[in-house]
CSV table of C-alpha atoms in Angstrom, one decimal:
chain,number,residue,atom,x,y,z
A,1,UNK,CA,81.4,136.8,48.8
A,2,UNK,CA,83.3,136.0,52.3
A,3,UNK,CA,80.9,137.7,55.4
A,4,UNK,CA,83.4,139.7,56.7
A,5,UNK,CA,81.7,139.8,60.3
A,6,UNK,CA,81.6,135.9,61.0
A,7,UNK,CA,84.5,135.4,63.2
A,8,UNK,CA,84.8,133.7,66.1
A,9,UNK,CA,83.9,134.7,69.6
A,10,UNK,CA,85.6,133.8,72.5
A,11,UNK,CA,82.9,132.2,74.1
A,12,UNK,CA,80.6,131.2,71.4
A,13,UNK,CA,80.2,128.7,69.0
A,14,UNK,CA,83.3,128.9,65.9
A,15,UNK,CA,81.5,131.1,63.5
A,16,UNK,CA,78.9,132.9,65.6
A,17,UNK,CA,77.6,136.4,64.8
A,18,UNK,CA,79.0,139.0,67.9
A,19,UNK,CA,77.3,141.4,68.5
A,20,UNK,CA,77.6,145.0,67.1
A,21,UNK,CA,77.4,148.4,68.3
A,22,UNK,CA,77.4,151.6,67.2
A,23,UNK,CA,80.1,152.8,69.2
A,24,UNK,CA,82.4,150.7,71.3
A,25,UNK,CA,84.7,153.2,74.1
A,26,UNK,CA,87.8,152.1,75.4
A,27,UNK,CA,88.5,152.7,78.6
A,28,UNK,CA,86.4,153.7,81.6
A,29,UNK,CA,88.2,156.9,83.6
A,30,UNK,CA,86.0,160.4,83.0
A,31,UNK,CA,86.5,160.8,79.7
A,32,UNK,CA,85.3,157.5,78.5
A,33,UNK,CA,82.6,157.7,80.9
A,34,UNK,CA,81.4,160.9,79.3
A,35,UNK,CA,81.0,160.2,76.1
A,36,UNK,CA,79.6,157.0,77.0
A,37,UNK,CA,76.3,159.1,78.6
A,38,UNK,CA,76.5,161.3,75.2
A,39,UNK,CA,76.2,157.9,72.7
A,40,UNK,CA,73.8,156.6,74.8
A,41,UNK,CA,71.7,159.5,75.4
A,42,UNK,CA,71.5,160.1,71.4
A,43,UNK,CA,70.2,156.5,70.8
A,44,UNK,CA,73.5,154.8,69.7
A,45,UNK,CA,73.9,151.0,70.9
A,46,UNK,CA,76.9,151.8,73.2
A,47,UNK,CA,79.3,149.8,75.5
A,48,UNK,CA,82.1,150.5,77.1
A,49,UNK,CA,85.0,148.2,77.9
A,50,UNK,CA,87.7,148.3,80.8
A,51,UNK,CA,90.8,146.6,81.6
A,52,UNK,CA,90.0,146.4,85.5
A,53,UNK,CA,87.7,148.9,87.1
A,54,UNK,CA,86.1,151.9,86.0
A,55,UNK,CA,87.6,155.6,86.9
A,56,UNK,CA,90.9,155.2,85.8
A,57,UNK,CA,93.6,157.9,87.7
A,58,UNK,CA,90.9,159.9,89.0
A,59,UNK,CA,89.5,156.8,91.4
A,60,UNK,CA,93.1,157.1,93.1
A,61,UNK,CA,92.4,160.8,93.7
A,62,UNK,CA,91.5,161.5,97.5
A,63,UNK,CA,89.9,164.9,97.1
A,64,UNK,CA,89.0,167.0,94.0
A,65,UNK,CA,88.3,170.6,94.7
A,66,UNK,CA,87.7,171.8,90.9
A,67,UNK,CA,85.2,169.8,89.3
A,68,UNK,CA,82.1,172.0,88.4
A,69,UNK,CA,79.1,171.3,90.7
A,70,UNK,CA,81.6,169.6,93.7
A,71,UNK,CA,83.1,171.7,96.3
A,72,UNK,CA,84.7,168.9,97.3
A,73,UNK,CA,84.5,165.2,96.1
A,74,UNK,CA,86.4,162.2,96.2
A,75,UNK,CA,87.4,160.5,92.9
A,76,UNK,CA,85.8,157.2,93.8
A,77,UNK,CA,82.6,159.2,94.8
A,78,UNK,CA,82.9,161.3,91.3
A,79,UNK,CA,83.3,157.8,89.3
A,80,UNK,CA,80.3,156.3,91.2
A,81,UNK,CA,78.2,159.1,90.0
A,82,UNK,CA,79.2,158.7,85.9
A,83,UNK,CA,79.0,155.3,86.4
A,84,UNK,CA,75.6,155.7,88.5
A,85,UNK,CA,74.2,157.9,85.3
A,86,UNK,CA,75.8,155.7,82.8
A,87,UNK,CA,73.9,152.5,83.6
A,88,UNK,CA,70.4,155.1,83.9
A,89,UNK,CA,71.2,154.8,80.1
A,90,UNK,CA,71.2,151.4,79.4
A,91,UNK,CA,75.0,151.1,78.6
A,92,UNK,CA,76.8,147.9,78.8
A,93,UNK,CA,79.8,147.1,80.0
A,94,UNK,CA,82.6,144.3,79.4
A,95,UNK,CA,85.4,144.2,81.6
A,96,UNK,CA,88.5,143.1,79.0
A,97,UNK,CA,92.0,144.4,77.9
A,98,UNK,CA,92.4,145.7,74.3
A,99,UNK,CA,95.1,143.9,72.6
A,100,UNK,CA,94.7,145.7,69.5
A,101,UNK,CA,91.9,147.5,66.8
A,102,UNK,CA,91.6,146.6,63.5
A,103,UNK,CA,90.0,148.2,60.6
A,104,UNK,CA,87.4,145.5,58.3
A,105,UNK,CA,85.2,146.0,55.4
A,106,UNK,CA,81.8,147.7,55.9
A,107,UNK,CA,83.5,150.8,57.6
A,108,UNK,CA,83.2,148.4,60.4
A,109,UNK,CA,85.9,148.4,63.4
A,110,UNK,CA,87.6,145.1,65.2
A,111,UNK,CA,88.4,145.5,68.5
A,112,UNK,CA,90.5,142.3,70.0
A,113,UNK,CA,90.7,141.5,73.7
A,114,UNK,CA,93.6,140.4,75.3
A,115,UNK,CA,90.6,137.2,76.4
A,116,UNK,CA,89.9,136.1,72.7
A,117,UNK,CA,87.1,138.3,72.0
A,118,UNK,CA,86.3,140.2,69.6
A,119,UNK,CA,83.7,143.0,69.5
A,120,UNK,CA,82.7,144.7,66.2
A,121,UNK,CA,81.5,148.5,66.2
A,122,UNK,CA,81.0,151.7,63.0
A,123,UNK,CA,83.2,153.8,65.8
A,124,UNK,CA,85.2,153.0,68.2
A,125,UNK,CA,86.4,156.1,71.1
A,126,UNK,CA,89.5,155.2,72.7
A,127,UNK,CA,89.8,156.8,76.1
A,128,UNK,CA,92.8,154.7,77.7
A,129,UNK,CA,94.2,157.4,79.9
A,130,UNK,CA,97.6,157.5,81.3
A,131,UNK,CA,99.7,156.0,84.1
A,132,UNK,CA,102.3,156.7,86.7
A,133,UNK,CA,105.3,157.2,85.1
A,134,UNK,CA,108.4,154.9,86.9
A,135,UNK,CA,111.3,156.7,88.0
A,136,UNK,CA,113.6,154.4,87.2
A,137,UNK,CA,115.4,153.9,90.3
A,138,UNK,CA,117.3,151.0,92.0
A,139,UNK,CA,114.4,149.6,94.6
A,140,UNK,CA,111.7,151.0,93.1
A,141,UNK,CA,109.8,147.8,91.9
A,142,UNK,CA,111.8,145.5,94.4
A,143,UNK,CA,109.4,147.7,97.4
A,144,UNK,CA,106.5,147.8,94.6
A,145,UNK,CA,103.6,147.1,97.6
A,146,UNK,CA,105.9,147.1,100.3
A,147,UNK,CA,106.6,151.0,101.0
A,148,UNK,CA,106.5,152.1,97.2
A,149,UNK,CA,103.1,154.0,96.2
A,150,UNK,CA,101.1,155.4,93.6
A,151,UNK,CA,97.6,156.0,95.3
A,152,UNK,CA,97.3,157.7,98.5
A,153,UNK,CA,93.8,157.1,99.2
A,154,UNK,CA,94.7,153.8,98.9
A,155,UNK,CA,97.8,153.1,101.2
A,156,UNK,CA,97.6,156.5,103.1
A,157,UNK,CA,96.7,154.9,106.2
A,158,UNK,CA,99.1,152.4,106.7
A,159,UNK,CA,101.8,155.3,107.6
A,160,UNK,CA,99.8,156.4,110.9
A,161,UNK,CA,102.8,158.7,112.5
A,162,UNK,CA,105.8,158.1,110.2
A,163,UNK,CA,107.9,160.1,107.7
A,164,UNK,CA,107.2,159.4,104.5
A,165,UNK,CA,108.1,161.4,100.9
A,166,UNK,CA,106.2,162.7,98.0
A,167,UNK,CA,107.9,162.9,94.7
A,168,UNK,CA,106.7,165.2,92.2
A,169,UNK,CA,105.5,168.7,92.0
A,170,UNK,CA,102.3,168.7,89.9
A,171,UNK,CA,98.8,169.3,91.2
A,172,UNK,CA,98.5,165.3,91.9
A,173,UNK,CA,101.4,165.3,93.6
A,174,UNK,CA,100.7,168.4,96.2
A,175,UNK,CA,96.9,167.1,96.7
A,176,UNK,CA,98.1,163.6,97.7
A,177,UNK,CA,101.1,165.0,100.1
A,178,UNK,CA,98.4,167.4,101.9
A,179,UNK,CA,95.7,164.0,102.4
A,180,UNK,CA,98.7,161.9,103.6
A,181,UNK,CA,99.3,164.5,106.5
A,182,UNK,CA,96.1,162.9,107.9
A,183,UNK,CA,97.8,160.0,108.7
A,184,UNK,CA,102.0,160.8,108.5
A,185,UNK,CA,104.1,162.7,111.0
A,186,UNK,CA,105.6,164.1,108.7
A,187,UNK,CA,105.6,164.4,104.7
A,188,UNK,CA,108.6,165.4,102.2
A,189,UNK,CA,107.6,167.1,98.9
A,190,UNK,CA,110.7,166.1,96.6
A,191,UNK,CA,110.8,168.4,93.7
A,192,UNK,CA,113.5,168.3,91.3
A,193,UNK,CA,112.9,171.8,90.1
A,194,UNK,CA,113.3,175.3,92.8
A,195,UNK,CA,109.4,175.8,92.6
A,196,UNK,CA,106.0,173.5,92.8
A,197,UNK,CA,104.1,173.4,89.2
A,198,UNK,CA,100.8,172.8,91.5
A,199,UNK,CA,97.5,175.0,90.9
A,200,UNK,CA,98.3,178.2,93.2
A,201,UNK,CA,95.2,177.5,95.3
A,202,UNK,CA,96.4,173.7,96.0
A,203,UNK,CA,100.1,174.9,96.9
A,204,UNK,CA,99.1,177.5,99.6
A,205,UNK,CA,97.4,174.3,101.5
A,206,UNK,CA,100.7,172.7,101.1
A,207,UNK,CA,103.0,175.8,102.2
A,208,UNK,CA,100.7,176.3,105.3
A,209,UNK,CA,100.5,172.6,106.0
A,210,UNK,CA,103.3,172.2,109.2
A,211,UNK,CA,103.7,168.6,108.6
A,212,UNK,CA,105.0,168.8,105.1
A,213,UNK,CA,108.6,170.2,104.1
A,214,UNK,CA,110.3,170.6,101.1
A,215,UNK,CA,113.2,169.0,99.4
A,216,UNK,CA,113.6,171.6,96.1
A,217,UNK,CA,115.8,171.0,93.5
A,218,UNK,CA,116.3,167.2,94.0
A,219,UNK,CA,116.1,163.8,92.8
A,220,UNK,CA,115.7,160.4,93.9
A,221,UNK,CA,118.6,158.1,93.2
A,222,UNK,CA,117.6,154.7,95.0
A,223,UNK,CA,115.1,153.6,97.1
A,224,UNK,CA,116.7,151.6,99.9
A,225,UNK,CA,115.8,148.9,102.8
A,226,UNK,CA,115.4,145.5,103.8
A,227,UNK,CA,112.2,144.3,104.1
A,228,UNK,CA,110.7,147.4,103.1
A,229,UNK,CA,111.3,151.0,102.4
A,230,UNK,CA,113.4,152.7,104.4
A,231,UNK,CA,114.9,155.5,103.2
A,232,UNK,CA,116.0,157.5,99.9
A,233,UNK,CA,119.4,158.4,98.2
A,234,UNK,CA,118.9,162.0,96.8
A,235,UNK,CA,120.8,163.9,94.2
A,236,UNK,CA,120.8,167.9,94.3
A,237,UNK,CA,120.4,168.6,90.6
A,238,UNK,CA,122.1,172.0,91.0
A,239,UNK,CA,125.0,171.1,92.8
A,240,UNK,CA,125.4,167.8,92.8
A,241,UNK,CA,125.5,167.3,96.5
A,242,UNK,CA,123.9,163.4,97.8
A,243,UNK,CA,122.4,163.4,100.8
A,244,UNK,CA,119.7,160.3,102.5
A,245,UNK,CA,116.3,160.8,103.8
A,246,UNK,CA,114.4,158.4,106.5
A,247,UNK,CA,111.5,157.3,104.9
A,248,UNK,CA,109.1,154.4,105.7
A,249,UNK,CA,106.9,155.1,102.3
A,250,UNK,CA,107.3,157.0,99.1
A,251,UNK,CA,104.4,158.3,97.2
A,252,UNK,CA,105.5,158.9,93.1
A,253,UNK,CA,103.6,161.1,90.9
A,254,UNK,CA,106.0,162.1,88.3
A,255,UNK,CA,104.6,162.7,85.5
A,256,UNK,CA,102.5,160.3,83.1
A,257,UNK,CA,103.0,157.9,80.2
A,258,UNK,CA,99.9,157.1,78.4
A,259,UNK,CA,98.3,153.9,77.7
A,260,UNK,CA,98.9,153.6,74.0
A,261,UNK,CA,101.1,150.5,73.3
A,262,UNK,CA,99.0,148.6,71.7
A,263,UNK,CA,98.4,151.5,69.1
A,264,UNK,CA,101.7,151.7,68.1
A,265,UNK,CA,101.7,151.6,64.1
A,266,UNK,CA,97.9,151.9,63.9
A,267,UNK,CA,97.8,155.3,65.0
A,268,UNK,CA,99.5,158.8,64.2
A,269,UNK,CA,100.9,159.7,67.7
A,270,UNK,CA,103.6,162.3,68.9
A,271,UNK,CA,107.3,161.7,70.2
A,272,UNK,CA,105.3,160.6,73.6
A,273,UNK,CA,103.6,158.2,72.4
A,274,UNK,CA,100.0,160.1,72.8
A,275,UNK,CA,97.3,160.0,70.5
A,276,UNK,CA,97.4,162.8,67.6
A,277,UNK,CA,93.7,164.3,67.4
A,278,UNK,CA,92.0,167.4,65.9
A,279,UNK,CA,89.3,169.5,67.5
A,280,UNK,CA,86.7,167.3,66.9
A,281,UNK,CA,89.0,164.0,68.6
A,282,UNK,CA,89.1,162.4,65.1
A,283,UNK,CA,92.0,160.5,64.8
A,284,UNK,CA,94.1,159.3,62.1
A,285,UNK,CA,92.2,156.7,60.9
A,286,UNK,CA,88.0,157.3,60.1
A,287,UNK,CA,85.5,156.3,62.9
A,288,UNK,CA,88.0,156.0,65.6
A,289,UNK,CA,88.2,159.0,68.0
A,290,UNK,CA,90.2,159.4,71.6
A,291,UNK,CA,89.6,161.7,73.8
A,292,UNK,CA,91.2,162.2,77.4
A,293,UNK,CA,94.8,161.9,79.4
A,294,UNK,CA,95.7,159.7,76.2
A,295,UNK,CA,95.3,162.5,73.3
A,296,UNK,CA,98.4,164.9,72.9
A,297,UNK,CA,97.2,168.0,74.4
A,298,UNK,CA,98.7,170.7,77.1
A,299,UNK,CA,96.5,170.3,79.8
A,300,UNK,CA,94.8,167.1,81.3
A,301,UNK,CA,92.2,167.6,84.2
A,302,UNK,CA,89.2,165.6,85.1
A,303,UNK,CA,86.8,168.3,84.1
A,304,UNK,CA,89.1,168.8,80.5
A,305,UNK,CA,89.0,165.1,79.9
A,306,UNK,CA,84.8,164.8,79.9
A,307,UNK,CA,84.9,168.1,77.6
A,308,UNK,CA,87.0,165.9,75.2
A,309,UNK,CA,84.9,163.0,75.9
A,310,UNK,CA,81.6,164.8,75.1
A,311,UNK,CA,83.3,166.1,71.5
A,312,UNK,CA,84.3,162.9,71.0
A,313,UNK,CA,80.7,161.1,71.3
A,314,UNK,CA,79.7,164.1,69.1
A,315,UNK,CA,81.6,162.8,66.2
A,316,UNK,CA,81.3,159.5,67.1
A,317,UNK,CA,77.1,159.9,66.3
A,318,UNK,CA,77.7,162.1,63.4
A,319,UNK,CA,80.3,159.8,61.6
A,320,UNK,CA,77.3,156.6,62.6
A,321,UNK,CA,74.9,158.5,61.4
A,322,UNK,CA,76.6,159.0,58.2
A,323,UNK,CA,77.5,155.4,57.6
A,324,UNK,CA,74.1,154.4,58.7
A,325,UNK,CA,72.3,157.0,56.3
């Protein structure tokens, strides 16, 4: 009979044995973090791979005021911390982009890095997350880098005294409009409905902040300049009125589209494209779980994504311990 787990390893000699874990988590932001410190901590041989750098959306946050234990904490500091614990626990990481997962004989799982590799696992938690969603705009990717953001903390300070615009109306959106008044004359909340869908506590900093006004019921139409961004081309969705706002940045948190392409056909997902799960973060398919900004769900918070990721390691050790039995 064929050994169904001699493949070839990117790496290795043709034919070499990889090596095999009990649970392999894709994806490195809270959630996959999380559940990482649960496998670990209940003796499972557990590694955890990442397309590029551990904390996924959260390490972009510059201050998190609602995460249990944290008055206040940065997103880089809160991912150092996981990440900090994690290692305590012996877990390994490989940094590698998932080009697809596979089911084999053996209730065994195939993951397949975009590299070559392949790493075999029993379960396999997929905690991908989510990303920025584009709005679509003439400009947009033309400034990409050159006046056109996604992470405050990270180009905030290159707009020391300008005007600069926030799109979006979410609690990501208000946070990161109230840290950029650090640096900005002046910030523009553009919102394309008449009220902010921010936490109630997060919007009161950004009604009683002076430098930030709001542009309510609007949306952007094209992001113009030469060299660089320049300004905006609005559209009142009410009334239809255009108007043009002086801008030498804009920040764009507008919603999220998660990080399931490479899913497509494997897994049940909903009309968004986000991962179907029930209570316990079981998927479609047995031995693969997904917890986090990349599950179909209502609400998606730091804190809510390690609750998911936490379930999800609990089924992830029952389902190994079963197999294993």
């Amino acid at each position: 009979m064929k050994n169904p787990f001699k493949i070839e390893v990117s790496g290795g000699e043709p034919g070499e044995m990889p090596e095999i874990f009990d649970t392999i988590i894709v994806g490195g932001g809270p959630s996959g973090l999380t559940a990482a410190i649960y496998n670990a901590r209940a003796g499972l041989k557990t590694v955890i791979i990442e397309k590029m750098a551990l904390g996924g959306q959260i390490f972009l946050t510059a201050e998190i005021e609602n995460f249990p234990g944290f008055e206040n904490i940065s997103g880089p500091e809160l991912v150092s911390k996981m990440d900090k614990q994690a290692e305590k626990f012996g877990i390994k990481k490989i940094y590698d982009e998932i080009a697809e997962i596979k089911e084999a004989d053996n209730n065994m799982k195939i993951v397949k890095g975009a590299s070559g590799s392949e790493y075999k696992a029993y379960a396999v938690i997929i905690s991908t997350g989510a990303k920025y969603r584009d709005l679509g705009v003439e400009g947009e990717s033309k400034f990409r880098g050159r006046g056109v953001s996604n992470c405050a903390t990270c180009d905030g300070a290159f707009y020391k005294e300008a005007e600069i615009a926030v799109v979006g109306g979410g609690d990501t959106a208000v946070e990161e409009a109230v840290y950029l008044t650090r640096f900005a004359k002046k910030v523009y909340i553009i919102h394309r409905r008449d009220k902010l869908r921010a936490a109630k506590s997060i919007q009161e900093k950004a009604f009683s902040n002076s430098k930030i006004s709001f542009i309510w019921d609007s949306v952007v139409e094209e992001i113009t300049g030469k060299t660089g961004v320049e300004g905006l081309k609005l559209k009142n969705v009410k009334t239809g009125e255009k108007s043009e706002l002086a801008a030498m940045g804009v920040f764009i948190f507008a919603g999220l589209l998660p990080n399931t392409d490479f899913l497509k056909g494997f897994l049940d997902m909903d009309e968004m494209n986000y991962i179907k799960t029930d209570n316990d973060m079981r998927t479609s398919k047995p031995g693969i779980f997904a917890c986090g900004d990349c599950i179909s769900k209502s609400f998606r918070q730091a804190i809510t994504a390690c609750g998911d990721g936490a379930t999800a390691a609990n089924s992830a050790e029952k389902y190994v311990e079963g197999i294993k039995d």
